mmCIF file of C-alpha atoms in Angstrom:
data_model
loop_
_atom_site.group_PDB
_atom_site.id
_atom_site.type_symbol
_atom_site.label_atom_id
_atom_site.label_comp_id
_atom_site.label_asym_id
_atom_site.label_seq_id
_atom_site.Cartn_x
_atom_site.Cartn_y
_atom_site.Cartn_z
ATOM 1 C CA MET I 1 0.000 0.000 0.000
ATOM 2 C CA THR I 2 1.156 3.514 -0.741
ATOM 3 C CA PRO I 3 0.656 6.569 1.453
ATOM 4 C CA SER I 4 -2.066 7.854 -0.881
ATOM 5 C CA THR I 5 -3.830 4.481 -0.800
ATOM 6 C CA ASP I 6 -3.572 4.433 2.997
ATOM 7 C CA HIS I 7 -5.175 7.865 3.128
ATOM 8 C CA THR I 8 -7.969 6.803 0.781
ATOM 9 C CA VAL I 9 -8.682 3.677 2.815
ATOM 10 C CA LEU I 10 -8.679 5.575 6.108
ATOM 11 C CA THR I 11 -10.986 8.193 4.642
ATOM 12 C CA ALA I 12 -13.356 5.481 3.428
ATOM 13 C CA MET I 13 -13.245 3.812 6.842
ATOM 14 C CA LEU I 14 -14.069 7.072 8.627
ATOM 15 C CA ALA I 15 -16.989 8.029 6.391
ATOM 16 C CA PRO I 16 -19.414 5.774 8.326
ATOM 17 C CA ALA I 17 -18.422 7.664 11.488
ATOM 18 C CA PHE I 18 -20.741 10.493 10.455
ATOM 19 C CA PHE I 19 -23.618 8.036 10.293
ATOM 20 C CA LEU I 20 -22.489 6.541 13.608
ATOM 21 C CA THR I 21 -22.692 9.951 15.256
ATOM 22 C CA ALA I 22 -26.182 10.604 13.945
ATOM 23 C CA THR I 23 -27.334 7.104 14.872
ATOM 24 C CA ALA I 24 -25.905 7.388 18.381
ATOM 25 C CA SER I 25 -27.737 10.673 18.844
ATOM 26 C CA LEU I 26 -31.040 9.111 17.785
ATOM 27 C CA LEU I 27 -30.372 6.120 20.033
ATOM 28 C CA LEU I 28 -29.739 8.356 23.025
ATOM 29 C CA SER I 29 -32.978 10.191 22.342
ATOM 30 C CA ALA I 30 -34.896 6.918 21.939
ATOM 31 C CA ASN I 31 -33.511 5.518 25.197
ATOM 32 C CA ASN I 32 -34.447 8.717 27.059
ATOM 33 C CA ARG I 33 -37.936 8.553 25.609
ATOM 34 C CA LEU I 34 -38.251 4.896 26.593
ATOM 35 C CA ALA I 35 -37.276 5.745 30.174
ATOM 36 C CA ARG I 36 -39.964 8.442 30.305
ATOM 37 C CA ILE I 37 -42.566 6.062 28.878
ATOM 38 C CA ILE I 38 -41.688 3.463 31.504
ATOM 39 C CA ASP I 39 -41.944 6.055 34.283
ATOM 40 C CA ARG I 40 -45.346 7.179 33.008
ATOM 41 C CA ALA I 41 -46.609 3.603 32.709
ATOM 42 C CA ARG I 42 -45.525 2.858 36.278
ATOM 43 C CA THR I 43 -47.362 5.942 37.511
ATOM 44 C CA LEU I 44 -50.508 4.893 35.664
ATOM 45 C CA LEU I 45 -50.261 1.358 37.064
ATOM 46 C CA ARG I 46 -50.012 2.755 40.613
ATOM 47 C CA GLU I 47 -53.061 4.951 39.969
ATOM 48 C CA LEU I 48 -54.966 1.988 38.548
ATOM 49 C CA ALA I 49 -54.426 -0.005 41.739
ATOM 50 C CA ASP I 50 -56.267 2.680 43.729
ATOM 51 C CA VAL I 51 -59.231 3.174 41.382
ATOM 52 C CA GLU I 52 -62.546 1.464 41.972
ATOM 53 C CA GLU I 53 -64.851 3.402 39.644
ATOM 54 C CA GLU I 54 -65.260 1.418 36.389
ATOM 55 C CA SER I 55 -65.229 4.402 34.011
ATOM 56 C CA GLU I 56 -62.045 5.806 35.527
ATOM 57 C CA ARG I 57 -60.508 2.335 35.546
ATOM 58 C CA SER I 58 -61.296 1.927 31.851
ATOM 59 C CA LEU I 59 -59.722 5.307 31.080
ATOM 60 C CA LEU I 60 -56.524 4.377 32.932
ATOM 61 C CA GLU I 61 -56.371 1.025 31.153
ATOM 62 C CA LYS I 62 -56.594 2.840 27.803
ATOM 63 C CA ARG I 63 -53.748 5.127 28.849
ATOM 64 C CA ILE I 64 -51.644 2.151 29.929
ATOM 65 C CA ALA I 65 -52.311 0.427 26.591
ATOM 66 C CA LEU I 66 -51.125 3.548 24.763
ATOM 67 C CA GLN I 67 -47.928 3.622 26.832
ATOM 68 C CA ARG I 68 -47.372 -0.057 25.992
ATOM 69 C CA GLN I 69 -47.779 0.713 22.300
ATOM 70 C CA ARG I 70 -45.329 3.613 22.574
ATOM 71 C CA SER I 71 -42.772 1.466 24.413
ATOM 72 C CA LEU I 72 -42.929 -1.246 21.743
ATOM 73 C CA ILE I 73 -42.423 1.307 18.974
ATOM 74 C CA ILE I 74 -39.416 2.787 20.782
ATOM 75 C CA LEU I 75 -38.046 -0.719 21.353
ATOM 76 C CA ARG I 76 -38.237 -1.477 17.622
ATOM 77 C CA ALA I 77 -36.619 1.852 16.786
ATOM 78 C CA GLY I 78 -33.801 1.135 19.239
ATOM 79 C CA GLN I 79 -33.246 -2.299 17.751
ATOM 80 C CA LEU I 80 -33.034 -0.780 14.278
ATOM 81 C CA LEU I 81 -30.590 1.856 15.506
ATOM 82 C CA TYR I 82 -28.358 -0.781 17.110
ATOM 83 C CA GLY I 83 -28.514 -2.664 13.823
ATOM 84 C CA ALA I 84 -27.540 0.502 11.946
ATOM 85 C CA ILE I 85 -24.564 1.023 14.255
ATOM 86 C CA SER I 86 -23.457 -2.555 13.603
ATOM 87 C CA CYS I 87 -23.750 -2.008 9.858
ATOM 88 C CA PHE I 88 -21.723 1.210 9.953
ATOM 89 C CA VAL I 89 -18.972 -0.404 12.048
ATOM 90 C CA GLY I 90 -19.104 -3.390 9.698
ATOM 91 C CA THR I 91 -18.744 -1.016 6.747
ATOM 92 C CA SER I 92 -15.531 0.417 8.176
ATOM 93 C CA LEU I 93 -14.128 -3.038 8.836
ATOM 94 C CA ALA I 94 -15.186 -4.293 5.401
ATOM 95 C CA VAL I 95 -13.405 -1.386 3.714
ATOM 96 C CA ALA I 96 -10.189 -2.281 5.547
ATOM 97 C CA VAL I 97 -10.500 -6.016 4.871
ATOM 98 C CA ASP I 98 -11.385 -5.341 1.240
ATOM 99 C CA THR I 99 -8.248 -3.266 0.813
ATOM 100 C CA PHE I 100 -5.981 -5.868 2.402
ATOM 101 C CA THR I 101 -7.499 -8.718 0.377
ATOM 102 C CA GLY I 102 -7.097 -6.979 -2.979
ATOM 103 C CA HIS I 103 -10.705 -5.821 -3.268
ATOM 104 C CA ARG I 104 -12.213 -9.299 -3.086
ATOM 105 C CA LEU I 105 -15.269 -8.223 -1.089
ATOM 106 C CA GLY I 106 -16.748 -6.366 -4.033
ATOM 107 C CA SER I 107 -19.826 -4.412 -3.028
ATOM 108 C CA VAL I 108 -20.066 -5.757 0.552
ATOM 109 C CA PRO I 109 -19.013 -2.437 2.169
ATOM 110 C CA THR I 110 -21.557 -0.560 0.072
ATOM 111 C CA TRP I 111 -24.327 -3.008 0.957
ATOM 112 C CA LEU I 112 -23.494 -2.789 4.664
ATOM 113 C CA ALA I 113 -23.654 1.002 4.514
ATOM 114 C CA ALA I 114 -26.929 0.902 2.572
ATOM 115 C CA VAL I 115 -28.535 -1.490 5.070
ATOM 116 C CA GLY I 116 -27.384 0.793 7.900
ATOM 117 C CA VAL I 117 -28.932 3.834 6.245
ATOM 118 C CA VAL I 118 -32.218 1.979 5.618
ATOM 119 C CA ALA I 119 -32.307 0.853 9.276
ATOM 120 C CA MET I 120 -31.688 4.427 10.365
ATOM 121 C CA LEU I 121 -34.489 5.676 8.098
ATOM 122 C CA ALA I 122 -36.923 3.066 9.432
ATOM 123 C CA ALA I 123 -36.000 3.929 13.024
ATOM 124 C CA SER I 124 -36.546 7.623 12.313
ATOM 125 C CA LEU I 125 -40.012 6.887 10.962
ATOM 126 C CA LEU I 126 -40.829 4.849 14.076
ATOM 127 C CA LEU I 127 -39.593 7.675 16.302
ATOM 128 C CA ALA I 128 -41.847 10.083 14.416
ATOM 129 C CA ARG I 129 -44.785 7.710 14.948
ATOM 130 C CA GLU I 130 -44.040 7.447 18.654
ATOM 131 C CA SER I 131 -43.905 11.248 18.934
ATOM 132 C CA THR I 132 -47.388 11.399 17.426
ATOM 133 C CA LEU I 133 -48.612 8.891 20.003
ATOM 134 C CA ALA I 134 -46.999 10.919 22.792
ATOM 135 C CA VAL I 135 -48.928 14.006 21.715
ATOM 136 C CA THR I 136 -52.102 11.926 21.420
ATOM 137 C CA ALA I 137 -51.559 10.658 24.978
ATOM 138 C CA ILE I 138 -51.035 14.084 26.501
ATOM 139 C CA ASN I 139 -53.987 15.574 24.610
ATOM 140 C CA GLU I 140 -56.201 12.733 25.814
ATOM 141 C CA GLU I 141 -55.070 13.268 29.392
ATOM 142 C CA MET I 142 -55.741 17.006 29.159
ATOM 143 C CA ASP I 143 -59.211 16.352 27.714
ATOM 144 C CA HIS I 144 -60.104 13.992 30.575
ATOM 145 C CA ARG I 145 -58.337 15.638 33.478
ATOM 146 C CA LYS I 146 -60.101 15.785 36.766
ATOM 147 C CA VAL I 147 -61.326 19.259 37.480
ATOM 148 C CA ARG I 148 -61.043 20.124 41.123
ATOM 149 C CA ARG I 149 -63.729 22.475 42.180
ATOM 150 C CA LYS I 150 -63.171 25.012 44.875
ATOM 151 C CA ALA I 151 -65.581 24.733 47.733
ATOM 152 C CA SER I 152 -67.960 27.659 47.639
ATOM 153 C CA PRO I 153 -67.891 29.775 50.753
ATOM 154 C CA SER I 154 -70.904 29.092 52.882
ATOM 155 C CA THR I 155 -73.055 31.960 53.777
ATOM 156 C CA GLY I 156 -74.625 31.826 57.138
#
């Protein structure tokens, strides 16, 4: 290998790092969102244990079901993002191996990168869907909030 070839290979190996950075950022966001969903679900489950009125119980069960749906979407997005990270790391390694083996891997590095990008796109779409459900959940809770009435002063 020549110095210019070394530089080209290193540059090709580092290119997936930009995708890694973006993917890691999305993964951090997804994990934070998952933690918040879990906290909210636990709160709703505690509230459900104390409720006896059937209509309120039904409302809480609907809210819990929505949190379950959100958590599953975030889980899938996280799995896709971990897959994307693996593909981008694999792309870097494949570029190096391909260089050392006289370019015998053919289009493997390109395919790994493409699969990583598709996984990242799919995860982004799932995260967008989960955000929509989060807004739906908070709007539903605001629409059905308990209104506490102030006791009217008694006149005597």
